[in-house]
mmCIF file of C-alpha atoms and ligand atoms in Angstrom:
data_model
loop_
_atom_site.group_PDB
_atom_site.id
_atom_site.type_symbol
_atom_site.label_atom_id
_atom_site.label_comp_id
_atom_site.label_asym_id
_atom_site.label_seq_id
_atom_site.Cartn_x
_atom_site.Cartn_y
_atom_site.Cartn_z
ATOM 1 C CA MET C 1247 0.000 0.000 0.000
ATOM 2 C CA LYS C 1248 1.292 3.447 -0.854
ATOM 3 C CA SER C 1249 2.051 5.562 2.208
ATOM 4 C CA ARG C 1250 -0.008 8.713 2.619
ATOM 5 C CA THR C 1251 3.023 10.606 3.951
ATOM 6 C CA LEU C 1252 4.515 12.799 1.213
ATOM 7 C CA VAL C 1253 8.298 13.197 1.179
ATOM 8 C CA PHE C 1254 10.035 16.158 -0.496
ATOM 9 C CA LYS C 1255 13.796 16.072 -0.688
ATOM 10 C CA SER C 1256 15.994 19.166 -0.705
ATOM 11 C CA GLY C 1257 18.028 19.237 -3.917
ATOM 12 C CA ASP C 1258 15.313 17.447 -5.933
ATOM 13 C CA LYS C 1259 13.799 19.559 -8.681
ATOM 14 C CA ASP C 1260 10.311 19.440 -7.145
ATOM 15 C CA PHE C 1261 11.527 20.645 -3.718
ATOM 16 C CA GLU C 1262 10.409 24.249 -4.247
ATOM 17 C CA ALA C 1263 6.911 23.053 -5.068
ATOM 18 C CA GLY C 1264 7.127 20.596 -2.160
ATOM 19 C CA LEU C 1265 7.914 23.408 0.253
ATOM 20 C CA SER C 1266 4.842 25.320 -0.935
ATOM 21 C CA ARG C 1267 2.733 22.165 -0.709
ATOM 22 C CA ALA C 1268 3.999 21.645 2.860
ATOM 23 C CA ALA C 1269 3.056 25.226 3.763
ATOM 24 C CA ASP C 1270 -0.435 24.617 2.322
ATOM 25 C CA ILE C 1271 -0.711 21.511 4.496
ATOM 26 C CA ILE C 1272 0.207 23.551 7.598
ATOM 27 C CA ARG C 1273 -2.344 26.239 6.672
ATOM 28 C CA GLU C 1274 -4.999 23.574 6.143
ATOM 29 C CA GLY C 1275 -4.384 22.195 9.636
ATOM 30 C CA GLY C 1276 -2.127 19.231 8.736
ATOM 31 C CA THR C 1277 1.240 18.005 10.025
ATOM 32 C CA VAL C 1278 4.661 18.420 8.392
ATOM 33 C CA ALA C 1279 8.039 17.212 9.655
ATOM 34 C CA PHE C 1280 10.918 19.557 8.814
ATOM 35 C CA PRO C 1281 14.629 19.911 9.528
ATOM 36 C CA THR C 1282 16.003 22.418 12.009
ATOM 37 C CA GLU C 1283 19.637 22.955 12.985
ATOM 38 C CA THR C 1284 19.079 20.769 16.086
ATOM 39 C CA VAL C 1285 16.784 17.818 15.250
ATOM 40 C CA TYR C 1286 13.778 17.296 12.958
ATOM 41 C CA GLY C 1287 10.534 18.820 14.224
ATOM 42 C CA LEU C 1288 6.947 17.688 13.656
ATOM 43 C CA GLY C 1289 5.059 20.870 12.873
ATOM 44 C CA ALA C 1290 1.478 22.102 12.819
ATOM 45 C CA ASP C 1291 -0.152 25.530 13.014
ATOM 46 C CA ALA C 1292 0.513 26.541 16.639
ATOM 47 C CA LEU C 1293 -2.680 28.593 16.782
ATOM 48 C CA LYS C 1294 -5.054 25.829 15.643
ATOM 49 C CA ALA C 1295 -5.926 23.444 18.481
ATOM 50 C CA ASP C 1296 -7.181 20.713 16.124
ATOM 51 C CA ALA C 1297 -3.956 20.789 14.131
ATOM 52 C CA VAL C 1298 -1.781 20.648 17.247
ATOM 53 C CA HIS C 1299 -3.792 17.681 18.559
ATOM 54 C CA LYS C 1300 -2.617 15.732 15.512
ATOM 55 C CA ILE C 1301 1.010 16.135 16.640
ATOM 56 C CA PHE C 1302 0.254 14.598 20.042
ATOM 57 C CA LYS C 1303 -1.635 11.751 18.381
ATOM 58 C CA ALA C 1304 1.095 10.950 15.831
ATOM 59 C CA LYS C 1305 3.868 10.932 18.472
ATOM 60 C CA GLY C 1306 1.871 9.335 21.278
ATOM 61 C CA ARG C 1307 2.910 12.301 23.395
ATOM 62 C CA PRO C 1308 1.428 12.944 26.879
ATOM 63 C CA ALA C 1309 -1.031 15.868 26.633
ATOM 64 C CA ASP C 1310 0.560 17.863 29.473
ATOM 65 C CA ASN C 1311 3.941 18.103 27.716
ATOM 66 C CA PRO C 1312 3.992 21.519 25.967
ATOM 67 C CA LEU C 1313 5.344 22.197 22.489
ATOM 68 C CA ILE C 1314 7.931 24.714 21.357
ATOM 69 C CA VAL C 1315 6.522 27.308 18.962
ATOM 70 C CA HIS C 1316 8.798 28.134 16.034
ATOM 71 C CA ILE C 1317 8.833 31.611 14.526
ATOM 72 C CA ALA C 1318 10.622 33.223 11.586
ATOM 73 C CA ASN C 1319 10.747 36.850 12.679
ATOM 74 C CA ALA C 1320 10.917 38.712 15.966
ATOM 75 C CA ASP C 1321 7.506 40.387 15.455
ATOM 76 C CA GLN C 1322 5.823 37.017 15.937
ATOM 77 C CA CYS C 1323 7.129 37.072 19.532
ATOM 78 C CA SER C 1324 4.869 39.867 20.650
ATOM 79 C CA GLU C 1325 1.872 38.154 19.043
ATOM 80 C CA LEU C 1326 2.445 35.070 21.171
ATOM 81 C CA ALA C 1327 4.038 36.259 24.418
ATOM 82 C CA GLU C 1328 3.815 39.176 26.822
ATOM 83 C CA ALA C 1329 5.920 40.709 29.601
ATOM 84 C CA ILE C 1330 9.049 39.997 27.547
ATOM 85 C CA SER C 1331 11.979 41.154 29.683
ATOM 86 C CA ALA C 1332 15.019 43.104 28.507
ATOM 87 C CA ASP C 1333 17.114 40.002 29.253
ATOM 88 C CA ALA C 1334 14.881 37.884 27.024
ATOM 89 C CA ILE C 1335 15.277 40.393 24.195
ATOM 90 C CA LYS C 1336 19.037 40.366 24.700
ATOM 91 C CA LEU C 1337 19.115 36.574 24.435
ATOM 92 C CA MET C 1338 16.992 36.662 21.273
ATOM 93 C CA GLU C 1339 19.272 39.264 19.709
ATOM 94 C CA THR C 1340 22.353 37.279 20.608
ATOM 95 C CA PHE C 1341 21.286 33.716 19.820
ATOM 96 C CA TRP C 1342 18.407 33.837 17.293
ATOM 97 C CA PRO C 1343 18.099 32.331 14.837
ATOM 98 C CA GLY C 1344 19.630 29.472 16.784
ATOM 99 C CA PRO C 1345 19.243 26.556 19.201
ATOM 100 C CA LEU C 1346 17.705 28.494 22.088
ATOM 101 C CA THR C 1347 14.111 28.198 23.329
ATOM 102 C CA LEU C 1348 12.831 30.907 25.662
ATOM 103 C CA ILE C 1349 9.909 30.228 28.004
ATOM 104 C CA LEU C 1350 7.778 33.378 28.217
ATOM 105 C CA LYS C 1351 4.335 34.332 29.529
ATOM 106 C CA ALA C 1352 1.829 33.209 26.878
ATOM 107 C CA LYS C 1353 -0.853 35.401 25.371
ATOM 108 C CA ASP C 1354 -4.412 34.011 25.200
ATOM 109 C CA ILE C 1355 -4.110 33.505 21.439
ATOM 110 C CA VAL C 1356 -1.930 30.412 22.101
ATOM 111 C CA PRO C 1357 -4.243 27.398 22.571
ATOM 112 C CA ASP C 1358 -3.994 25.269 25.726
ATOM 113 C CA VAL C 1359 -3.079 22.187 23.725
ATOM 114 C CA THR C 1360 0.096 23.970 22.528
ATOM 115 C CA THR C 1361 1.167 25.051 26.036
ATOM 116 C CA GLY C 1362 0.105 21.798 27.706
ATOM 117 C CA GLY C 1363 -2.293 23.922 29.766
ATOM 118 C CA LEU C 1364 0.478 26.134 31.180
ATOM 119 C CA ASN C 1365 0.334 29.945 31.112
ATOM 120 C CA THR C 1366 3.757 30.048 29.457
ATOM 121 C CA VAL C 1367 4.947 29.320 25.940
ATOM 122 C CA GLY C 1368 8.340 28.236 24.588
ATOM 123 C CA LEU C 1369 9.513 30.236 21.552
ATOM 124 C CA ARG C 1370 12.400 29.617 19.230
ATOM 125 C CA MET C 1371 13.627 30.881 15.863
ATOM 126 C CA PRO C 1372 15.402 27.957 14.190
ATOM 127 C CA ASP C 1373 18.587 28.490 12.181
ATOM 128 C CA ASN C 1374 17.692 26.397 9.153
ATOM 129 C CA PRO C 1375 16.636 27.782 5.768
ATOM 130 C CA VAL C 1376 14.005 25.088 5.121
ATOM 131 C CA ALA C 1377 12.427 25.598 8.558
ATOM 132 C CA LEU C 1378 12.385 29.378 8.190
ATOM 133 C CA GLU C 1379 10.939 29.221 4.693
ATOM 134 C CA LEU C 1380 8.229 26.782 5.810
ATOM 135 C CA ILE C 1381 7.198 29.135 8.643
ATOM 136 C CA ARG C 1382 7.192 32.145 6.272
ATOM 137 C CA ARG C 1383 5.126 30.418 3.590
ATOM 138 C CA SER C 1384 2.712 28.984 6.169
ATOM 139 C CA ASP C 1385 2.277 32.528 7.482
ATOM 140 C CA THR C 1386 1.730 31.266 11.039
ATOM 141 C CA PRO C 1387 3.891 30.188 13.989
ATOM 142 C CA ILE C 1388 4.564 26.444 13.903
ATOM 143 C CA ALA C 1389 4.376 24.272 17.021
ATOM 144 C CA ALA C 1390 6.901 21.460 16.747
ATOM 145 C CA PRO C 1391 8.276 18.871 19.133
ATOM 146 C CA SER C 1392 11.021 16.548 17.943
ATOM 147 C CA ALA C 1393 9.611 14.367 15.135
ATOM 148 C CA ASN C 1394 10.063 10.983 16.843
ATOM 149 C CA THR C 1395 7.712 8.581 18.561
ATOM 150 C CA SER C 1396 7.429 9.851 22.123
ATOM 151 C CA GLY C 1397 10.239 8.426 24.286
ATOM 152 C CA SER C 1398 12.466 7.188 21.458
ATOM 153 C CA PRO C 1399 15.724 8.873 20.348
ATOM 154 C CA SER C 1400 15.202 12.231 18.588
ATOM 155 C CA PRO C 1401 15.412 12.207 14.768
ATOM 156 C CA THR C 1402 18.428 13.757 13.075
ATOM 157 C CA THR C 1403 17.608 12.560 9.541
ATOM 158 C CA ALA C 1404 14.418 12.375 7.484
ATOM 159 C CA ASP C 1405 14.827 8.568 7.518
ATOM 160 C CA HIS C 1406 14.466 8.567 11.302
ATOM 161 C CA VAL C 1407 11.243 10.551 10.960
ATOM 162 C CA PHE C 1408 9.978 8.198 8.252
ATOM 163 C CA HIS C 1409 10.812 5.173 10.428
ATOM 164 C CA ASP C 1410 8.799 6.515 13.382
ATOM 165 C CA LEU C 1411 5.935 8.399 11.738
ATOM 166 C CA ASP C 1412 5.331 7.130 8.189
ATOM 167 C CA GLY C 1413 1.586 7.024 7.573
ATOM 168 C CA LYS C 1414 0.866 9.065 10.717
ATOM 169 C CA ILE C 1415 1.775 12.521 9.357
ATOM 170 C CA ASP C 1416 1.020 14.373 6.128
ATOM 171 C CA ALA C 1417 4.500 15.247 4.857
ATOM 172 C CA ILE C 1418 8.240 15.231 5.506
ATOM 173 C CA LEU C 1419 10.672 17.853 4.214
ATOM 174 C CA ASP C 1420 14.029 16.112 3.889
ATOM 175 C CA GLY C 1421 16.845 18.628 4.342
ATOM 176 C CA GLY C 1422 19.595 16.096 5.088
ATOM 177 C CA ALA C 1423 21.186 15.345 8.449
ATOM 178 C CA THR C 1424 20.840 18.078 11.085
ATOM 179 C CA ASP C 1425 23.939 20.089 12.071
ATOM 180 C CA ILE C 1426 23.904 20.024 15.849
ATOM 181 C CA GLY C 1427 22.125 16.747 16.523
ATOM 182 C CA LEU C 1428 20.819 17.676 19.988
ATOM 183 C CA GLU C 1429 17.689 19.642 20.872
ATOM 184 C CA SER C 1430 17.779 23.347 21.747
ATOM 185 C CA THR C 1431 18.713 24.765 25.125
ATOM 186 C CA VAL C 1432 15.479 25.625 26.977
ATOM 187 C CA VAL C 1433 15.631 28.663 29.289
ATOM 188 C CA ASP C 1434 12.778 29.789 31.533
ATOM 189 C CA MET C 1435 12.609 33.591 31.380
ATOM 190 C CA THR C 1436 9.554 33.855 33.663
ATOM 191 C CA SER C 1437 11.562 33.251 36.858
ATOM 192 C CA ASP C 1438 13.542 36.112 38.465
ATOM 193 C CA ILE C 1439 16.797 34.520 37.318
ATOM 194 C CA PRO C 1440 16.919 32.861 33.857
ATOM 195 C CA THR C 1441 16.791 29.114 34.477
ATOM 196 C CA VAL C 1442 18.107 26.436 32.127
ATOM 197 C CA LEU C 1443 15.465 23.669 31.905
ATOM 198 C CA ARG C 1444 17.260 21.625 29.225
ATOM 199 C CA PRO C 1445 20.962 21.867 28.297
ATOM 200 C CA GLY C 1446 21.989 22.195 24.648
ATOM 201 C CA GLN C 1447 24.692 23.650 22.431
ATOM 202 C CA ILE C 1448 24.211 27.089 23.984
ATOM 203 C CA THR C 1449 25.570 26.517 27.480
ATOM 204 C CA ALA C 1450 24.579 27.991 30.840
ATOM 205 C CA GLU C 1451 27.903 29.856 30.683
ATOM 206 C CA ASP C 1452 26.912 31.390 27.304
ATOM 207 C CA ILE C 1453 23.639 32.581 28.889
ATOM 208 C CA ARG C 1454 25.434 33.973 31.930
ATOM 209 C CA LYS C 1455 27.855 35.915 29.748
ATOM 210 C CA CYS C 1456 24.886 37.481 27.963
ATOM 211 C CA VAL C 1457 22.565 38.349 30.863
ATOM 212 C CA GLY C 1458 24.779 38.180 33.962
ATOM 213 C CA ASP C 1459 23.100 35.429 35.955
ATOM 214 C CA VAL C 1460 21.702 31.986 35.326
ATOM 215 C CA ARG C 1461 20.420 29.020 37.294
ATOM 216 C CA ILE C 1462 20.446 25.311 36.436
ATOM 217 C CA GLY C 1463 16.927 23.894 36.660
ATOM 218 C CA TYR C 1464 17.351 20.426 35.192
ATOM 219 C CA ALA C 1465 18.475 17.028 36.438
ATOM 220 C CA ASP C 1466 20.262 14.438 34.299
ATOM 221 C CA ARG C 1467 17.580 11.861 35.001
ATOM 222 C CA THR C 1468 13.850 11.294 34.687
ATOM 223 C CA LEU C 1469 12.103 12.833 37.700
ATOM 224 C CA GLU C 1470 10.179 10.674 40.183
ATOM 225 C CA GLU C 1471 6.410 11.037 40.271
ATOM 226 C CA ASP C 1472 6.341 13.159 43.428
ATOM 227 C CA GLU C 1473 9.006 15.620 42.250
ATOM 228 C CA ILE C 1474 7.872 18.929 40.806
ATOM 229 C CA ALA C 1475 8.851 19.314 37.148
ATOM 230 C CA ARG C 1476 9.482 22.875 35.984
ATOM 231 C CA SER C 1477 9.372 21.559 32.481
ATOM 232 C CA PRO C 1478 6.793 18.802 32.011
ATOM 233 C CA GLY C 1479 9.211 16.963 29.710
ATOM 234 C CA MET C 1480 11.369 16.162 32.755
ATOM 235 C CA LYS C 1481 8.806 13.644 34.000
ATOM 236 C CA TYR C 1482 8.943 11.453 30.936
ATOM 237 C CA THR C 1483 11.430 8.829 29.856
ATOM 238 C CA HIS C 1484 13.442 10.093 26.912
ATOM 239 C CA TYR C 1485 15.811 9.006 24.215
ATOM 240 C CA SER C 1486 15.437 5.356 25.166
ATOM 241 C CA PRO C 1487 16.260 2.538 22.793
ATOM 242 C CA LYS C 1488 14.263 -0.662 23.338
ATOM 243 C CA THR C 1489 17.492 -2.445 24.267
ATOM 244 C CA LYS C 1490 18.683 -2.106 27.869
ATOM 245 C CA VAL C 1491 21.316 0.632 28.290
ATOM 246 C CA ILE C 1492 24.054 0.815 30.933
ATOM 247 C CA LEU C 1493 26.244 3.933 31.196
ATOM 248 C CA ILE C 1494 29.630 3.626 32.891
ATOM 249 C CA GLU C 1495 31.307 6.749 34.233
ATOM 250 C CA GLY C 1496 34.646 7.212 35.974
ATOM 251 C CA GLN C 1497 38.370 7.362 35.221
ATOM 252 C CA ILE C 1498 39.204 6.161 31.713
ATOM 253 C CA LYS C 1499 41.095 3.019 32.780
ATOM 254 C CA ASP C 1500 38.387 2.019 35.280
ATOM 255 C CA VAL C 1501 35.643 2.496 32.685
ATOM 256 C CA HIS C 1502 37.519 0.353 30.162
ATOM 257 C CA LYS C 1503 38.022 -2.376 32.763
ATOM 258 C CA ALA C 1504 34.360 -2.353 33.833
ATOM 259 C CA MET C 1505 33.180 -2.432 30.213
ATOM 260 C CA THR C 1506 35.422 -5.375 29.393
ATOM 261 C CA GLU C 1507 34.186 -7.269 32.467
ATOM 262 C CA ILE C 1508 30.519 -6.703 31.627
ATOM 263 C CA VAL C 1509 31.047 -7.842 28.018
ATOM 264 C CA TYR C 1510 32.804 -10.967 29.352
ATOM 265 C CA ASP C 1511 29.982 -11.729 31.818
ATOM 266 C CA CYS C 1512 27.314 -11.251 29.134
ATOM 267 C CA HIS C 1513 29.143 -13.547 26.740
ATOM 268 C CA LYS C 1514 29.262 -16.238 29.442
ATOM 269 C CA GLU C 1515 25.451 -15.998 29.567
ATOM 270 C CA GLY C 1516 25.283 -16.252 25.769
ATOM 271 C CA GLU C 1517 24.214 -12.613 25.432
ATOM 272 C CA ARG C 1518 25.283 -10.242 22.663
ATOM 273 C CA VAL C 1519 26.564 -6.791 23.565
ATOM 274 C CA GLY C 1520 26.800 -3.484 21.724
ATOM 275 C CA ILE C 1521 29.138 -0.734 22.882
ATOM 276 C CA PHE C 1522 28.611 2.992 22.357
ATOM 277 C CA VAL C 1523 32.066 4.463 22.679
ATOM 278 C CA THR C 1524 34.707 7.045 21.863
ATOM 279 C CA ASP C 1525 37.300 6.256 19.165
ATOM 280 C CA GLU C 1526 39.890 5.776 21.918
ATOM 281 C CA THR C 1527 37.767 3.262 23.825
ATOM 282 C CA ALA C 1528 36.923 1.388 20.600
ATOM 283 C CA LYS C 1529 40.625 0.516 20.335
ATOM 284 C CA VAL C 1530 40.663 -1.039 23.814
ATOM 285 C CA VAL C 1531 37.256 -2.641 24.419
ATOM 286 C CA ASN C 1532 35.722 -5.253 22.104
ATOM 287 C CA ALA C 1533 32.108 -6.330 21.769
ATOM 288 C CA ASP C 1534 29.689 -7.775 19.205
ATOM 289 C CA GLU C 1535 28.627 -4.384 17.842
ATOM 290 C CA THR C 1536 30.466 -1.092 18.146
ATOM 291 C CA TYR C 1537 29.309 2.444 17.397
ATOM 292 C CA SER C 1538 31.786 5.262 17.910
ATOM 293 C CA LEU C 1539 30.775 8.805 18.833
ATOM 294 C CA GLY C 1540 34.160 10.084 17.661
ATOM 295 C CA LYS C 1541 37.158 11.389 19.567
ATOM 296 C CA ARG C 1542 36.940 11.790 23.326
ATOM 297 C CA ASN C 1543 37.740 15.500 23.159
ATOM 298 C CA MET C 1544 35.182 16.245 20.408
ATOM 299 C CA PRO C 1545 31.788 16.382 22.169
ATOM 300 C CA SER C 1546 30.256 18.364 19.279
ATOM 301 C CA GLN C 1547 30.908 15.399 17.007
ATOM 302 C CA ALA C 1548 29.322 13.118 19.624
ATOM 303 C CA ALA C 1549 26.265 15.417 19.748
ATOM 304 C CA ARG C 1550 25.820 14.994 16.004
ATOM 305 C CA SER C 1551 25.817 11.196 16.178
ATOM 306 C CA ILE C 1552 24.349 10.287 19.581
ATOM 307 C CA PHE C 1553 20.759 9.729 18.432
ATOM 308 C CA MET C 1554 21.851 8.137 15.148
ATOM 309 C CA GLY C 1555 24.078 5.782 17.156
ATOM 310 C CA LEU C 1556 21.390 4.815 19.662
ATOM 311 C CA ARG C 1557 19.018 4.007 16.794
ATOM 312 C CA HIS C 1558 21.768 2.077 14.950
ATOM 313 C CA LEU C 1559 22.576 -0.152 17.930
ATOM 314 C CA ASP C 1560 18.911 -0.611 18.775
ATOM 315 C CA ASP C 1561 18.389 -2.147 15.322
ATOM 316 C CA LYS C 1562 21.002 -4.841 16.022
ATOM 317 C CA GLU C 1563 20.239 -8.175 17.641
ATOM 318 C CA ILE C 1564 21.851 -7.381 20.969
ATOM 319 C CA ASP C 1565 20.795 -7.802 24.591
ATOM 320 C CA LEU C 1566 22.624 -4.842 26.085
ATOM 321 C CA ILE C 1567 24.130 -1.492 25.079
ATOM 322 C CA ILE C 1568 27.065 -0.349 27.215
ATOM 323 C CA VAL C 1569 27.758 3.384 26.980
ATOM 324 C CA ASP C 1570 31.306 4.602 27.510
ATOM 325 C CA GLY C 1571 31.193 7.607 29.863
ATOM 326 C CA THR C 1572 34.685 8.916 29.103
ATOM 327 C CA LEU C 1573 33.661 11.581 26.593
ATOM 328 C CA GLU C 1574 34.659 15.096 27.651
ATOM 329 C CA LYS C 1575 31.893 16.962 29.452
ATOM 330 C CA GLU C 1576 32.925 20.484 28.382
ATOM 331 C CA GLY C 1577 30.604 22.732 26.347
ATOM 332 C CA ILE C 1578 27.987 20.716 24.505
ATOM 333 C CA GLY C 1579 29.439 17.636 26.263
ATOM 334 C CA ALA C 1580 27.224 18.491 29.274
ATOM 335 C CA ALA C 1581 24.160 18.269 27.030
ATOM 336 C CA VAL C 1582 25.380 14.992 25.510
ATOM 337 C CA PHE C 1583 25.731 13.511 29.015
ATOM 338 C CA ASN C 1584 22.282 14.796 29.957
ATOM 339 C CA ARG C 1585 20.840 12.752 27.071
ATOM 340 C CA LEU C 1586 23.066 9.705 27.736
ATOM 341 C CA ARG C 1587 22.121 9.637 31.426
ATOM 342 C CA LYS C 1588 18.448 9.929 30.589
ATOM 343 C CA ALA C 1589 18.721 7.171 27.997
ATOM 344 C CA ALA C 1590 20.405 4.842 30.514
ATOM 345 C CA ASP C 1591 18.433 2.259 32.469
ATOM 346 C CA ARG C 1592 21.358 2.095 34.862
ATOM 347 C CA ILE C 1593 24.390 4.323 35.558
ATOM 348 C CA ILE C 1594 27.467 2.750 37.138
ATOM 349 C CA ASN C 1595 30.149 4.972 38.664
ATOM 350 C CA VAL C 1596 33.489 3.169 38.851
HETATM 351 O O1 LIG J 1478 15.627 21.750 19.234
HETATM 352 C C1 LIG J 1478 14.484 21.649 19.629
HETATM 353 O O2 LIG J 1478 14.071 22.257 20.627
HETATM 354 C C2 LIG J 1478 13.516 20.740 18.845
HETATM 355 C C3 LIG J 1478 13.338 21.339 17.467
HETATM 356 C C4 LIG J 1478 12.301 20.607 16.656
HETATM 357 O O3 LIG J 1478 13.032 22.699 17.576
HETATM 358 N N1 LIG J 1478 12.269 20.589 19.538
HETATM 359 C C5 LIG J 1478 12.145 19.843 20.661
HETATM 360 O O4 LIG J 1478 10.863 19.784 21.164
HETATM 361 O O5 LIG J 1478 13.067 19.283 21.191
HETATM 362 P P1 LIG J 1478 10.415 18.739 22.277
HETATM 363 O O6 LIG J 1478 8.935 18.908 22.372
HETATM 364 O O7 LIG J 1478 10.907 17.409 21.940
HETATM 365 O O8 LIG J 1478 11.014 19.289 23.600
HETATM 366 C C6 LIG J 1478 10.515 20.481 24.162
HETATM 367 C C7 LIG J 1478 10.879 20.562 25.622
HETATM 368 C C8 LIG J 1478 10.065 19.593 26.450
HETATM 369 O O9 LIG J 1478 10.904 19.048 27.456
HETATM 370 C C9 LIG J 1478 8.996 20.480 27.057
HETATM 371 O O10 LIG J 1478 8.534 19.977 28.277
HETATM 372 C C10 LIG J 1478 9.722 21.810 27.201
HETATM 373 O O11 LIG J 1478 10.572 21.881 26.088
HETATM 374 N N2 LIG J 1478 8.788 22.952 27.150
HETATM 375 C C11 LIG J 1478 8.087 23.396 26.085
HETATM 376 N N3 LIG J 1478 7.290 24.422 26.438
HETATM 377 C C12 LIG J 1478 7.496 24.635 27.761
HETATM 378 C C13 LIG J 1478 6.947 25.534 28.730
HETATM 379 N N4 LIG J 1478 6.024 26.436 28.400
HETATM 380 N N5 LIG J 1478 7.403 25.460 29.996
HETATM 381 C C14 LIG J 1478 8.340 24.546 30.341
HETATM 382 N N6 LIG J 1478 8.890 23.664 29.481
HETATM 383 C C15 LIG J 1478 8.472 23.690 28.214
HETATM 384 MG MG1 LIG J 1479 11.573 15.482 22.123
#
């Protein structure tokens, strides 16, 4: 049976027409997946409740988890949000278009389904020409979570989107692999001090340099039921392959030793093991499947391949994925570890 999901590929001669068709779909209340500089988003008209409902349905996303609204020019901000502080404007001027989402007080025009019933809204101007052009041609802000099945690793290629959502959404704009590979930094601007709710390429230190003060408001784990989540997304399991994941952190030699021992023990039980490692570790530890995130001191390279790698290993016939925790944690490395820790069923400190 032919899929009902249209795919338009950047570089193909019908892409221009595809982009206009995708904008028509958004205007008519449909769903379109599109590339951003971070990960692929699944978009719908942010101001149409019925359209936004379709996003939740396609992803299987919990209704109280709000969506980020994507805009293409700064004027759209004042249509959607109010009480925008001088600090918020400074951050927009410094980092937009770019991988930064600002949580602001929402205006009534934003439907409850978009905000997950909160009185705030997350806004971001993506730094990707296809995304910006789609928003412009749709002539409306576009609500878009990552375009994956809820809970699974975020999509960094159109193939990932197709794998998760084929037949469940109206169209996919294929703009190739995303640049950054990790979702945007989310900063709550409604608290007295800007508070980072999700780490990303733009670090807390970058925010502090811009506005003077910043607080960390996230934990590198899924919150327990009785903990208060400042961002509803913190309550839900994320980035998880179906295969069990163990993350090992500690000194390099100790991590290598622990990894080797676990592989040995699994093999004794007749189990197959995949390892998710740095190039350096790949030279020392052997397993049935190996996926390298690149050099230990290149966390930006790891960011680009983390979700691809988790999906790759999850497709293999293995019983366990062991994640090598020796990657450097500087800069975007902190965000990579946030995702790795959340993906892990178990974290072992050696
Ligand atoms: O890079 C990105 O941000 C990608 C691309 C597509 O733009 N989008 C993305 O969306 O990662 P999503 O829905 O997968 O993650 C949005 C996160 C969730 O953890 C959500 O709870 C939080 O942002 N969020 C959204 N609106 C919020 C609000 N008003 N208050 C607190 N947290 C909010
Ligand atoms: Mg997501």
